[in-house]
Amino acid sequence: PTSRASPSLIAAARRLLAAALLDDPLNHYFALLSQHCVPLFSLHFTHNYLFKNPTHNHQSFIEILSNEPNLHARYTARGEHAMLPEIPFSSFRVGSQFFILTRRHARLVVRDIKLWNKFRLPCLTEEPCYPEEHYFPTLLSMEDPNGCTGFTLTRVNWTGCWDGHPHLYTAPEVSPDLVRRLRQSNSTHLYLFARKFAPDCLQPLMGIADDGIFDNAGKRKLSFPLYYGFSLRAFNF
């Protein structure tokens, strides 16, 4: 079983990546999502965006932040010097736990022992230290920063968040206009997925799928053979 703000989520993600690596040797990208995530584009569009993106060709789409509040408190949550010498504070990062990794980075995560042994240590403070938000961006930032975009492709709405949880979309909010708004970012990239959607969103999402998500324009523009694949993996969160 997994629980929020514990190393169990890291362990689960590592197992999912390991299984996906073995499942198909042609899988080049590995998307980690939750049961509350929904796609914002068709599979063809998503595939094309990943493999034919001239700006971020063969990079992992993972958020990597270094100047966030409470970063030092989370770094010392296992003890003031517990992360040393492997992880100095200057290398400690934070980011979304939902990401898309290249095959080489998925292999790097699965093979890692050094940083995993640090992040699996229990937190000693009353406030949770959310290891799942730090392990992956810290590892990839230390090992291959140029191979990462520094941003995620999963949109989250933090307006009105509570207890560390983002806004939860419900059925009355689902519409083609919502999907269009969730696709847009403040930068040049698009969001391919979004969270957090309640279970009652399933039926209205299916109702707008053909015209609002898997629209015909996207299908015409992005019809091409799938020479390489990517794997979608999810865990309960």
PDB file of C-alpha atoms in Angstrom:
ATOM      1  CA  PRO A   1       0.000   0.000   0.000  1.00  0.00           C
ATOM      2  CA  THR A   2       1.038   3.591  -0.596  1.00  0.00           C
ATOM      3  CA  SER A   3       0.424   6.671   1.484  1.00  0.00           C
ATOM      4  CA  ARG A   4       0.813  10.352   0.823  1.00  0.00           C
ATOM      5  CA  ALA A   5       4.002  12.089   1.948  1.00  0.00           C
ATOM      6  CA  SER A   6       5.881   8.817   2.362  1.00  0.00           C
ATOM      7  CA  PRO A   7       8.640   6.958   0.483  1.00  0.00           C
ATOM      8  CA  SER A   8       6.028   4.364  -0.515  1.00  0.00           C
ATOM      9  CA  LEU A   9       4.987   6.580  -3.439  1.00  0.00           C
ATOM     10  CA  ILE A  10       8.577   6.690  -4.679  1.00  0.00           C
ATOM     11  CA  ALA A  11       8.842   2.920  -4.371  1.00  0.00           C
ATOM     12  CA  ALA A  12       5.574   2.445  -6.278  1.00  0.00           C
ATOM     13  CA  ALA A  13       6.692   4.760  -9.083  1.00  0.00           C
ATOM     14  CA  ARG A  14      10.025   2.955  -9.360  1.00  0.00           C
ATOM     15  CA  ARG A  15       8.229  -0.390  -9.647  1.00  0.00           C
ATOM     16  CA  LEU A  16       5.879   0.978 -12.311  1.00  0.00           C
ATOM     17  CA  LEU A  17       8.825   2.280 -14.315  1.00  0.00           C
ATOM     18  CA  ALA A  18      10.653  -1.035 -13.968  1.00  0.00           C
ATOM     19  CA  ALA A  19       7.608  -2.950 -15.201  1.00  0.00           C
ATOM     20  CA  ALA A  20       7.116  -0.563 -18.124  1.00  0.00           C
ATOM     21  CA  LEU A  21      10.773  -0.842 -19.144  1.00  0.00           C
ATOM     22  CA  LEU A  22      10.444  -4.619 -19.338  1.00  0.00           C
ATOM     23  CA  ASP A  23       7.007  -4.540 -20.929  1.00  0.00           C
ATOM     24  CA  ASP A  24       8.109  -3.156 -24.298  1.00  0.00           C
ATOM     25  CA  PRO A  25      11.701  -2.388 -25.362  1.00  0.00           C
ATOM     26  CA  LEU A  26      10.362   0.134 -27.905  1.00  0.00           C
ATOM     27  CA  ASN A  27       8.770   2.343 -25.254  1.00  0.00           C
ATOM     28  CA  HIS A  28      10.764   5.564 -25.304  1.00  0.00           C
ATOM     29  CA  TYR A  29       8.674   7.766 -22.992  1.00  0.00           C
ATOM     30  CA  PHE A  30       7.063   6.858 -19.676  1.00  0.00           C
ATOM     31  CA  ALA A  31       4.229   8.996 -18.317  1.00  0.00           C
ATOM     32  CA  LEU A  32       3.406   8.748 -14.631  1.00  0.00           C
ATOM     33  CA  LEU A  33      -0.159   9.801 -13.840  1.00  0.00           C
ATOM     34  CA  SER A  34      -2.744   9.286 -11.119  1.00  0.00           C
ATOM     35  CA  GLN A  35      -6.309   8.019 -11.261  1.00  0.00           C
ATOM     36  CA  HIS A  36      -7.436  11.654 -11.071  1.00  0.00           C
ATOM     37  CA  CYS A  37      -5.592  12.673 -14.273  1.00  0.00           C
ATOM     38  CA  VAL A  38      -7.299  13.039 -17.650  1.00  0.00           C
ATOM     39  CA  PRO A  39      -5.831  13.444 -21.154  1.00  0.00           C
ATOM     40  CA  LEU A  40      -6.322  16.810 -22.839  1.00  0.00           C
ATOM     41  CA  PHE A  41      -5.447  15.630 -26.357  1.00  0.00           C
ATOM     42  CA  SER A  42      -5.700  12.501 -28.463  1.00  0.00           C
ATOM     43  CA  LEU A  43      -3.058   9.792 -28.240  1.00  0.00           C
ATOM     44  CA  HIS A  44      -1.830  10.768 -31.714  1.00  0.00           C
ATOM     45  CA  PHE A  45      -1.358  14.384 -30.688  1.00  0.00           C
ATOM     46  CA  THR A  46       0.428  13.384 -27.494  1.00  0.00           C
ATOM     47  CA  HIS A  47       2.756  11.029 -29.360  1.00  0.00           C
ATOM     48  CA  ASN A  48       3.528  13.668 -31.968  1.00  0.00           C
ATOM     49  CA  TYR A  49       4.171  16.323 -29.328  1.00  0.00           C
ATOM     50  CA  LEU A  50       6.706  14.116 -27.563  1.00  0.00           C
ATOM     51  CA  PHE A  51       8.560  12.749 -30.577  1.00  0.00           C
ATOM     52  CA  LYS A  52       8.447  15.663 -33.003  1.00  0.00           C
ATOM     53  CA  ASN A  53       9.071  18.538 -30.634  1.00  0.00           C
ATOM     54  CA  PRO A  54      12.123  20.407 -32.009  1.00  0.00           C
ATOM     55  CA  THR A  55      12.596  22.414 -28.815  1.00  0.00           C
ATOM     56  CA  HIS A  56      12.585  19.531 -26.345  1.00  0.00           C
ATOM     57  CA  ASN A  57      13.624  16.566 -28.445  1.00  0.00           C
ATOM     58  CA  HIS A  58      14.407  13.484 -26.329  1.00  0.00           C
ATOM     59  CA  GLN A  59      14.109  15.348 -23.028  1.00  0.00           C
ATOM     60  CA  SER A  60      12.196  14.333 -19.924  1.00  0.00           C
ATOM     61  CA  PHE A  61       9.254  16.545 -19.013  1.00  0.00           C
ATOM     62  CA  ILE A  62       9.674  16.895 -15.271  1.00  0.00           C
ATOM     63  CA  GLU A  63       9.269  19.938 -13.056  1.00  0.00           C
ATOM     64  CA  ILE A  64      12.502  20.937 -11.293  1.00  0.00           C
ATOM     65  CA  LEU A  65      12.401  23.897  -8.881  1.00  0.00           C
ATOM     66  CA  SER A  66      15.106  25.183  -6.553  1.00  0.00           C
ATOM     67  CA  ASN A  67      13.761  28.325  -4.855  1.00  0.00           C
ATOM     68  CA  GLU A  68      10.496  27.175  -3.328  1.00  0.00           C
ATOM     69  CA  PRO A  69       9.366  28.014   0.235  1.00  0.00           C
ATOM     70  CA  ASN A  70      10.026  25.389   2.917  1.00  0.00           C
ATOM     71  CA  LEU A  71      12.734  23.749   0.815  1.00  0.00           C
ATOM     72  CA  HIS A  72      15.322  23.878   3.597  1.00  0.00           C
ATOM     73  CA  ALA A  73      12.838  22.616   6.182  1.00  0.00           C
ATOM     74  CA  ARG A  74      12.077  19.592   4.029  1.00  0.00           C
ATOM     75  CA  TYR A  75      15.771  19.020   3.379  1.00  0.00           C
ATOM     76  CA  THR A  76      16.535  18.830   7.108  1.00  0.00           C
ATOM     77  CA  ALA A  77      13.340  16.930   8.005  1.00  0.00           C
ATOM     78  CA  ARG A  78      15.272  13.656   8.403  1.00  0.00           C
ATOM     79  CA  GLY A  79      17.993  15.323  10.439  1.00  0.00           C
ATOM     80  CA  GLU A  80      20.211  18.308   9.783  1.00  0.00           C
ATOM     81  CA  HIS A  81      22.940  16.286   8.081  1.00  0.00           C
ATOM     82  CA  ALA A  82      20.987  13.170   7.101  1.00  0.00           C
ATOM     83  CA  MET A  83      21.151  13.821   3.349  1.00  0.00           C
ATOM     84  CA  LEU A  84      24.907  14.386   3.328  1.00  0.00           C
ATOM     85  CA  PRO A  85      27.280  13.743   1.712  1.00  0.00           C
ATOM     86  CA  GLU A  86      25.303  12.409  -1.252  1.00  0.00           C
ATOM     87  CA  ILE A  87      22.865  15.326  -1.477  1.00  0.00           C
ATOM     88  CA  PRO A  88      24.049  18.800  -0.455  1.00  0.00           C
ATOM     89  CA  PHE A  89      21.295  21.350   0.040  1.00  0.00           C
ATOM     90  CA  SER A  90      22.431  23.182  -3.098  1.00  0.00           C
ATOM     91  CA  SER A  91      21.366  20.107  -5.105  1.00  0.00           C
ATOM     92  CA  PHE A  92      18.006  19.560  -3.375  1.00  0.00           C
ATOM     93  CA  ARG A  93      15.048  20.134  -5.704  1.00  0.00           C
ATOM     94  CA  VAL A  94      11.258  19.934  -5.688  1.00  0.00           C
ATOM     95  CA  GLY A  95       8.652  19.393  -8.388  1.00  0.00           C
ATOM     96  CA  SER A  96       5.439  17.705  -9.410  1.00  0.00           C
ATOM     97  CA  GLN A  97       5.358  13.946  -8.901  1.00  0.00           C
ATOM     98  CA  PHE A  98       3.629  13.552 -12.282  1.00  0.00           C
ATOM     99  CA  PHE A  99       6.087  13.519 -15.150  1.00  0.00           C
ATOM    100  CA  ILE A 100       7.097  12.012 -18.491  1.00  0.00           C
ATOM    101  CA  LEU A 101      10.559  10.434 -18.537  1.00  0.00           C
ATOM    102  CA  THR A 102      12.695   9.267 -21.422  1.00  0.00           C
ATOM    103  CA  ARG A 103      13.835   5.673 -21.420  1.00  0.00           C
ATOM    104  CA  ARG A 104      17.354   6.570 -20.326  1.00  0.00           C
ATOM    105  CA  HIS A 105      15.991   8.505 -17.352  1.00  0.00           C
ATOM    106  CA  ALA A 106      13.550   5.744 -16.430  1.00  0.00           C
ATOM    107  CA  ARG A 107      16.490   3.332 -16.372  1.00  0.00           C
ATOM    108  CA  LEU A 108      18.467   5.803 -14.276  1.00  0.00           C
ATOM    109  CA  VAL A 109      15.653   5.971 -11.706  1.00  0.00           C
ATOM    110  CA  VAL A 110      15.248   2.204 -11.507  1.00  0.00           C
ATOM    111  CA  ARG A 111      18.986   1.629 -11.108  1.00  0.00           C
ATOM    112  CA  ASP A 112      19.518   4.316  -8.490  1.00  0.00           C
ATOM    113  CA  ILE A 113      20.466   3.173  -5.016  1.00  0.00           C
ATOM    114  CA  LYS A 114      22.490   6.071  -3.623  1.00  0.00           C
ATOM    115  CA  LEU A 115      19.778   8.733  -3.497  1.00  0.00           C
ATOM    116  CA  TRP A 116      16.964   6.259  -2.858  1.00  0.00           C
ATOM    117  CA  ASN A 117      18.692   5.165   0.347  1.00  0.00           C
ATOM    118  CA  LYS A 118      18.533   8.773   1.530  1.00  0.00           C
ATOM    119  CA  PHE A 119      14.962   9.538   0.531  1.00  0.00           C
ATOM    120  CA  ARG A 120      13.605   6.352   2.068  1.00  0.00           C
ATOM    121  CA  LEU A 121      14.699   7.546   5.516  1.00  0.00           C
ATOM    122  CA  PRO A 122      11.724   8.528   7.719  1.00  0.00           C
ATOM    123  CA  CYS A 123      10.940  12.179   8.344  1.00  0.00           C
ATOM    124  CA  LEU A 124      11.451  13.215  11.963  1.00  0.00           C
ATOM    125  CA  THR A 125       9.437  16.440  11.943  1.00  0.00           C
ATOM    126  CA  GLU A 126       5.742  16.975  12.618  1.00  0.00           C
ATOM    127  CA  GLU A 127       5.289  18.565   9.211  1.00  0.00           C
ATOM    128  CA  PRO A 128       5.413  16.053   6.319  1.00  0.00           C
ATOM    129  CA  CYS A 129       8.435  16.302   4.043  1.00  0.00           C
ATOM    130  CA  TYR A 130       6.782  14.861   0.896  1.00  0.00           C
ATOM    131  CA  PRO A 131       9.709  12.779  -0.405  1.00  0.00           C
ATOM    132  CA  GLU A 132       7.805  11.946  -3.612  1.00  0.00           C
ATOM    133  CA  GLU A 133       7.992  15.632  -4.604  1.00  0.00           C
ATOM    134  CA  HIS A 134      11.769  15.760  -4.152  1.00  0.00           C
ATOM    135  CA  TYR A 135      13.337  12.443  -5.110  1.00  0.00           C
ATOM    136  CA  PHE A 136      12.772  12.479  -8.871  1.00  0.00           C
ATOM    137  CA  PRO A 137      13.629  16.150  -9.580  1.00  0.00           C
ATOM    138  CA  THR A 138      16.678  15.958  -7.307  1.00  0.00           C
ATOM    139  CA  LEU A 139      17.996  12.776  -8.909  1.00  0.00           C
ATOM    140  CA  LEU A 140      17.538  13.944 -12.496  1.00  0.00           C
ATOM    141  CA  SER A 141      18.807  17.444 -11.759  1.00  0.00           C
ATOM    142  CA  MET A 142      21.991  15.980 -10.302  1.00  0.00           C
ATOM    143  CA  GLU A 143      22.528  13.360 -12.999  1.00  0.00           C
ATOM    144  CA  ASP A 144      21.343  15.009 -16.217  1.00  0.00           C
ATOM    145  CA  PRO A 145      19.955  18.551 -15.861  1.00  0.00           C
ATOM    146  CA  ASN A 146      20.307  19.303 -19.578  1.00  0.00           C
ATOM    147  CA  GLY A 147      18.226  16.254 -20.403  1.00  0.00           C
ATOM    148  CA  CYS A 148      15.199  17.676 -18.568  1.00  0.00           C
ATOM    149  CA  THR A 149      12.818  20.456 -19.561  1.00  0.00           C
ATOM    150  CA  GLY A 150      12.301  21.629 -15.988  1.00  0.00           C
ATOM    151  CA  PHE A 151       8.508  21.678 -16.372  1.00  0.00           C
ATOM    152  CA  THR A 152       5.695  19.138 -16.255  1.00  0.00           C
ATOM    153  CA  LEU A 153       3.035  18.502 -18.899  1.00  0.00           C
ATOM    154  CA  THR A 154       0.336  17.806 -16.294  1.00  0.00           C
ATOM    155  CA  ARG A 155      -1.782  20.850 -15.433  1.00  0.00           C
ATOM    156  CA  VAL A 156      -2.857  21.405 -11.826  1.00  0.00           C
ATOM    157  CA  ASN A 157      -5.128  24.147 -10.501  1.00  0.00           C
ATOM    158  CA  TRP A 158      -3.951  25.345  -7.095  1.00  0.00           C
ATOM    159  CA  THR A 159      -6.703  27.945  -6.742  1.00  0.00           C
ATOM    160  CA  GLY A 160      -8.531  27.292  -3.507  1.00  0.00           C
ATOM    161  CA  CYS A 161      -6.226  24.430  -2.539  1.00  0.00           C
ATOM    162  CA  TRP A 162      -6.605  22.848   0.894  1.00  0.00           C
ATOM    163  CA  ASP A 163      -4.248  20.709   2.974  1.00  0.00           C
ATOM    164  CA  GLY A 164      -1.823  20.461   0.079  1.00  0.00           C
ATOM    165  CA  HIS A 165      -4.498  19.249  -2.352  1.00  0.00           C
ATOM    166  CA  PRO A 166      -5.260  21.111  -5.606  1.00  0.00           C
ATOM    167  CA  HIS A 167      -8.698  22.092  -6.849  1.00  0.00           C
ATOM    168  CA  LEU A 168     -10.923  19.056  -7.453  1.00  0.00           C
ATOM    169  CA  TYR A 169     -12.965  19.375 -10.633  1.00  0.00           C
ATOM    170  CA  THR A 170     -16.499  17.984 -10.442  1.00  0.00           C
ATOM    171  CA  ALA A 171     -18.990  16.980 -13.129  1.00  0.00           C
ATOM    172  CA  PRO A 172     -20.741  20.391 -13.485  1.00  0.00           C
ATOM    173  CA  GLU A 173     -17.385  22.015 -14.334  1.00  0.00           C
ATOM    174  CA  VAL A 174     -16.575  19.703 -17.247  1.00  0.00           C
ATOM    175  CA  SER A 175     -16.910  21.342 -20.664  1.00  0.00           C
ATOM    176  CA  PRO A 176     -14.961  21.738 -23.921  1.00  0.00           C
ATOM    177  CA  ASP A 177     -14.046  25.241 -22.768  1.00  0.00           C
ATOM    178  CA  LEU A 178     -12.482  23.850 -19.585  1.00  0.00           C
ATOM    179  CA  VAL A 179     -10.377  21.443 -21.642  1.00  0.00           C
ATOM    180  CA  ARG A 180      -9.199  24.274 -23.898  1.00  0.00           C
ATOM    181  CA  ARG A 181      -8.229  26.413 -20.906  1.00  0.00           C
ATOM    182  CA  LEU A 182      -6.378  23.565 -19.208  1.00  0.00           C
ATOM    183  CA  ARG A 183      -4.281  22.978 -22.321  1.00  0.00           C
ATOM    184  CA  GLN A 184      -2.738  26.449 -22.213  1.00  0.00           C
ATOM    185  CA  SER A 185       0.314  27.428 -20.157  1.00  0.00           C
ATOM    186  CA  ASN A 186       2.127  30.675 -19.445  1.00  0.00           C
ATOM    187  CA  SER A 187       5.012  29.465 -21.574  1.00  0.00           C
ATOM    188  CA  THR A 188       5.395  28.045 -25.067  1.00  0.00           C
ATOM    189  CA  HIS A 189       4.465  24.469 -24.177  1.00  0.00           C
ATOM    190  CA  LEU A 190       1.035  22.867 -23.944  1.00  0.00           C
ATOM    191  CA  TYR A 191      -0.296  20.715 -21.149  1.00  0.00           C
ATOM    192  CA  LEU A 192      -1.112  17.166 -22.250  1.00  0.00           C
ATOM    193  CA  PHE A 193      -2.827  16.028 -19.036  1.00  0.00           C
ATOM    194  CA  ALA A 194      -4.677  17.651 -16.157  1.00  0.00           C
ATOM    195  CA  ARG A 195      -5.730  16.834 -12.627  1.00  0.00           C
ATOM    196  CA  LYS A 196      -7.511  16.613 -10.236  1.00  0.00           C
ATOM    197  CA  PHE A 197     -10.852  15.230 -11.487  1.00  0.00           C
ATOM    198  CA  ALA A 198     -13.491  13.595  -9.307  1.00  0.00           C
ATOM    199  CA  PRO A 199     -14.912  10.188 -10.339  1.00  0.00           C
ATOM    200  CA  ASP A 200     -18.247  11.763 -11.304  1.00  0.00           C
ATOM    201  CA  CYS A 201     -16.445  13.578 -14.143  1.00  0.00           C
ATOM    202  CA  LEU A 202     -16.140  10.368 -16.159  1.00  0.00           C
ATOM    203  CA  GLN A 203     -19.509  10.516 -17.906  1.00  0.00           C
ATOM    204  CA  PRO A 204     -19.374  14.211 -18.906  1.00  0.00           C
ATOM    205  CA  LEU A 205     -15.771  13.733 -20.066  1.00  0.00           C
ATOM    206  CA  MET A 206     -16.826  10.812 -22.248  1.00  0.00           C
ATOM    207  CA  GLY A 207     -19.626  12.977 -23.588  1.00  0.00           C
ATOM    208  CA  ILE A 208     -17.217  15.616 -24.897  1.00  0.00           C
ATOM    209  CA  ALA A 209     -14.371  13.247 -25.809  1.00  0.00           C
ATOM    210  CA  ASP A 210     -14.888  13.111 -29.587  1.00  0.00           C
ATOM    211  CA  ASP A 211     -15.310  16.839 -30.174  1.00  0.00           C
ATOM    212  CA  GLY A 212     -13.673  18.353 -27.101  1.00  0.00           C
ATOM    213  CA  ILE A 213     -10.593  16.170 -26.565  1.00  0.00           C
ATOM    214  CA  PHE A 214     -10.050  13.779 -29.483  1.00  0.00           C
ATOM    215  CA  ASP A 215     -11.205  16.373 -31.997  1.00  0.00           C
ATOM    216  CA  ASN A 216     -11.204  15.702 -35.746  1.00  0.00           C
ATOM    217  CA  ALA A 217      -8.809  18.554 -36.511  1.00  0.00           C
ATOM    218  CA  GLY A 218      -6.207  17.017 -34.262  1.00  0.00           C
ATOM    219  CA  LYS A 219      -6.694  13.606 -35.878  1.00  0.00           C
ATOM    220  CA  ARG A 220      -6.229  14.940 -39.410  1.00  0.00           C
ATOM    221  CA  LYS A 221      -3.179  16.940 -38.503  1.00  0.00           C
ATOM    222  CA  LEU A 222      -1.490  14.229 -36.481  1.00  0.00           C
ATOM    223  CA  SER A 223      -2.108  10.966 -38.303  1.00  0.00           C
ATOM    224  CA  PHE A 224       1.220   9.164 -38.696  1.00  0.00           C
ATOM    225  CA  PRO A 225       2.684   5.716 -37.979  1.00  0.00           C
ATOM    226  CA  LEU A 226       3.775   4.988 -34.417  1.00  0.00           C
ATOM    227  CA  TYR A 227       7.426   4.069 -34.838  1.00  0.00           C
ATOM    228  CA  TYR A 228       8.139   4.405 -31.146  1.00  0.00           C
ATOM    229  CA  GLY A 229       5.821   4.063 -28.202  1.00  0.00           C
ATOM    230  CA  PHE A 230       5.334   5.472 -24.776  1.00  0.00           C
ATOM    231  CA  SER A 231       3.862   3.941 -21.677  1.00  0.00           C
ATOM    232  CA  LEU A 232       1.180   5.425 -19.433  1.00  0.00           C
ATOM    233  CA  ARG A 233       1.349   4.264 -15.837  1.00  0.00           C
ATOM    234  CA  ALA A 234      -0.825   5.334 -12.936  1.00  0.00           C
ATOM    235  CA  PHE A 235      -1.015   4.783  -9.219  1.00  0.00           C
ATOM    236  CA  ASN A 236      -3.568   5.698  -6.588  1.00  0.00           C
ATOM    237  CA  PHE A 237      -2.936   9.130  -5.121  1.00  0.00           C
TER     238      PHE A 237
END
